[in-house]
Amino acid sequence: MEQYKIRLKELEENDGIEGLKFLHELVNEDGIMVAPAPKDINEETYPIWLKGKVDLAKGINIPEGFIPCTTYWVILDDKIIGLANIKHYLNDNLRKKGGHLGLAIAKEYRNKGIGFKITKLLIEKARDEFNIDDILLTNEPDNIASRKLCEKLGAELTDIDEHCHYWLRKEK
């Protein structure tokens, strides 16, 4: 398997326009943006979106129903190839759908083992920086790649309803 130098960079208010360009690349086969960003995000709204993400990470100006969440650019060498986040704790909605971690990778980098490496980095951050021992991962039942990733990580499938619920328990 190829070796990739991957890192996570927390979003900042002064992040450059390359982030906006990347967000526009995160679309699925139906042309729908899969990133947690407005589908019509542009040069005017991008700084507002960034500020909202930075505030959310700090626990400031949290919209009703949301929780603190830190968002990261996924960087391969010097190129943004993904967007990831860690929810600092779970609410009822995230227990059903969303879990602790979120990840969107550019299409050309999928199915290369990169998602596994990124998720391992997210797990490490979740445990070390946010003291989350038991991590909930959720995905749609027909998302086979995501389900295989959870199994490769050693997560336990505990429930399937509209979403699969995998728990990755910290060994005591």
Coordinates of C-alpha atoms in Angstrom, one line a residue:
M1 CA 0.0 0.0 0.0
E2 CA 1.2 3.5 -0.8
Q3 CA 2.4 5.6 2.1
Y4 CA 0.6 8.8 2.6
K5 CA 1.7 11.8 4.8
I6 CA -1.7 12.9 6.2
R7 CA -2.4 15.5 8.8
L8 CA -5.3 17.3 10.3
K9 CA -5.4 21.1 10.4
E10 CA -8.0 22.7 12.5
L11 CA -10.1 25.3 10.6
E12 CA -9.2 28.9 11.2
E13 CA -11.0 32.1 10.4
N14 CA -8.2 33.2 8.0
D15 CA -8.0 30.0 6.0
G16 CA -7.4 30.7 2.3
I17 CA -9.6 30.3 -0.6
E18 CA -8.2 26.8 -1.4
G19 CA -10.6 25.5 1.3
L20 CA -13.6 27.0 -0.5
K21 CA -12.4 25.4 -3.8
F22 CA -12.1 22.1 -2.0
L23 CA -15.6 22.3 -0.6
H24 CA -17.0 22.7 -4.1
E25 CA -15.2 19.4 -5.1
L26 CA -17.1 17.5 -2.3
V27 CA -20.1 16.4 -4.3
N28 CA -21.7 13.0 -4.6
E29 CA -22.8 11.3 -7.8
D30 CA -26.0 13.3 -7.7
G31 CA -24.2 16.6 -7.6
I32 CA -25.1 17.2 -3.9
M33 CA -22.4 18.6 -1.7
V34 CA -21.5 16.0 1.0
A35 CA -19.6 18.4 3.3
P36 CA -21.2 20.1 6.3
A37 CA -21.3 23.4 4.3
P38 CA -24.1 25.2 2.5
K39 CA -24.4 24.0 -1.0
D40 CA -24.3 27.6 -2.3
I41 CA -21.2 28.6 -0.3
N42 CA -19.2 31.2 -2.2
E43 CA -16.4 33.8 -1.6
E44 CA -18.7 36.1 0.3
T45 CA -20.2 33.4 2.6
Y46 CA -17.0 31.3 3.1
P47 CA -15.5 33.6 5.8
I48 CA -18.8 33.5 7.7
W49 CA -18.9 29.7 7.5
L50 CA -15.3 29.5 8.7
K51 CA -16.1 31.8 11.7
G52 CA -19.1 29.7 12.6
K53 CA -16.9 26.5 12.6
V54 CA -14.3 28.2 14.7
D55 CA -16.9 29.4 17.2
L56 CA -18.5 25.9 17.3
A57 CA -15.1 24.5 18.2
K58 CA -14.8 27.0 21.1
G59 CA -18.4 26.5 22.3
I60 CA -19.4 30.0 21.2
N61 CA -22.7 31.0 19.5
I62 CA -23.8 27.4 19.3
P63 CA -27.1 27.1 17.4
E64 CA -30.0 25.3 19.1
G65 CA -29.7 21.6 18.7
F66 CA -26.0 21.7 18.0
I67 CA -23.0 20.8 20.3
P68 CA -19.4 21.9 20.3
C69 CA -17.6 20.4 17.3
T70 CA -14.1 20.9 16.0
T71 CA -13.6 20.7 12.2
Y72 CA -10.3 19.9 10.4
W73 CA -9.0 20.1 6.9
V74 CA -7.5 16.8 5.9
I75 CA -4.1 17.6 4.3
L76 CA -2.1 15.2 2.1
D77 CA 1.3 16.7 1.6
D78 CA 0.2 20.3 1.1
K79 CA -3.2 19.6 -0.6
I80 CA -6.6 19.6 1.1
I81 CA -8.2 16.3 0.3
G82 CA -10.9 16.1 3.0
L83 CA -12.9 17.6 5.8
A84 CA -13.3 15.9 9.2
N85 CA -14.8 16.7 12.5
I86 CA -15.0 15.6 16.1
K87 CA -18.2 16.2 18.1
H88 CA -17.1 16.9 21.7
Y89 CA -20.0 14.9 23.2
L90 CA -23.2 13.4 22.0
N91 CA -26.8 14.6 22.1
D92 CA -29.9 12.5 21.3
N93 CA -29.7 13.4 17.6
L94 CA -26.0 12.4 17.3
R95 CA -26.7 9.1 19.1
K96 CA -29.1 8.3 16.2
K97 CA -27.1 9.8 13.3
G98 CA -23.7 11.4 13.2
G99 CA -21.8 9.9 16.2
H100 CA -18.6 11.5 17.4
L101 CA -16.7 11.6 14.1
G102 CA -17.4 12.9 10.6
L103 CA -15.3 12.5 7.5
A104 CA -15.7 13.5 3.8
I105 CA -12.8 12.7 1.4
A106 CA -12.4 13.9 -2.2
K107 CA -13.5 11.2 -4.6
E108 CA -10.1 10.6 -6.1
Y109 CA -8.7 9.6 -2.7
R110 CA -11.4 7.1 -1.7
N111 CA -10.8 3.4 -1.5
K112 CA -7.0 3.8 -1.0
G113 CA -6.8 3.3 2.8
I114 CA -6.7 7.0 3.5
G115 CA -10.0 7.0 5.3
F116 CA -8.7 4.4 7.7
K117 CA -5.6 6.6 8.5
I118 CA -7.6 9.7 8.9
T119 CA -10.1 8.0 11.2
K120 CA -7.2 6.7 13.3
L121 CA -5.9 10.3 13.6
L122 CA -9.4 11.4 14.6
I123 CA -9.8 8.7 17.2
E124 CA -6.4 9.7 18.7
K125 CA -7.5 13.3 18.9
A126 CA -10.9 12.5 20.3
R127 CA -9.3 10.5 23.1
D128 CA -6.3 12.6 23.8
E129 CA -7.8 16.1 23.4
F130 CA -11.5 15.7 24.1
N131 CA -11.3 12.8 26.6
I132 CA -13.8 10.6 24.7
D133 CA -13.0 7.0 25.6
D134 CA -15.9 5.3 23.9
I135 CA -16.5 6.6 20.4
L136 CA -19.7 6.2 18.4
L137 CA -19.4 5.8 14.7
T138 CA -22.6 5.8 12.6
N139 CA -23.3 5.3 8.9
E140 CA -26.0 4.3 6.6
P141 CA -26.6 0.6 6.2
D142 CA -25.9 0.6 2.5
N143 CA -22.5 2.5 2.9
I144 CA -20.4 -0.6 2.6
A145 CA -17.1 1.2 2.6
S146 CA -17.9 3.0 5.8
R147 CA -19.1 -0.2 7.5
K148 CA -15.9 -2.0 6.4
L149 CA -13.9 0.8 7.9
C150 CA -15.7 0.5 11.2
E151 CA -15.0 -3.3 11.3
K152 CA -11.4 -2.8 10.4
L153 CA -11.1 -0.4 13.3
G154 CA -12.5 -3.1 15.6
A155 CA -15.7 -1.2 16.4
E156 CA -18.6 -3.3 17.6
L157 CA -21.9 -3.1 15.7
T158 CA -24.5 -2.6 18.4
D159 CA -27.6 -1.6 16.5
I160 CA -29.0 -1.1 13.0
D161 CA -32.1 1.0 12.4
E162 CA -32.0 3.8 9.8
H163 CA -28.3 3.9 10.6
C164 CA -25.7 1.4 11.8
H165 CA -24.2 2.2 15.2
Y166 CA -20.7 1.1 15.9
W167 CA -19.0 1.6 19.2
L168 CA -15.2 1.8 19.5
R169 CA -14.5 1.1 23.2
K170 CA -11.2 2.2 24.8
E171 CA -9.5 -0.8 26.3
K172 CA -9.2 -0.2 30.1

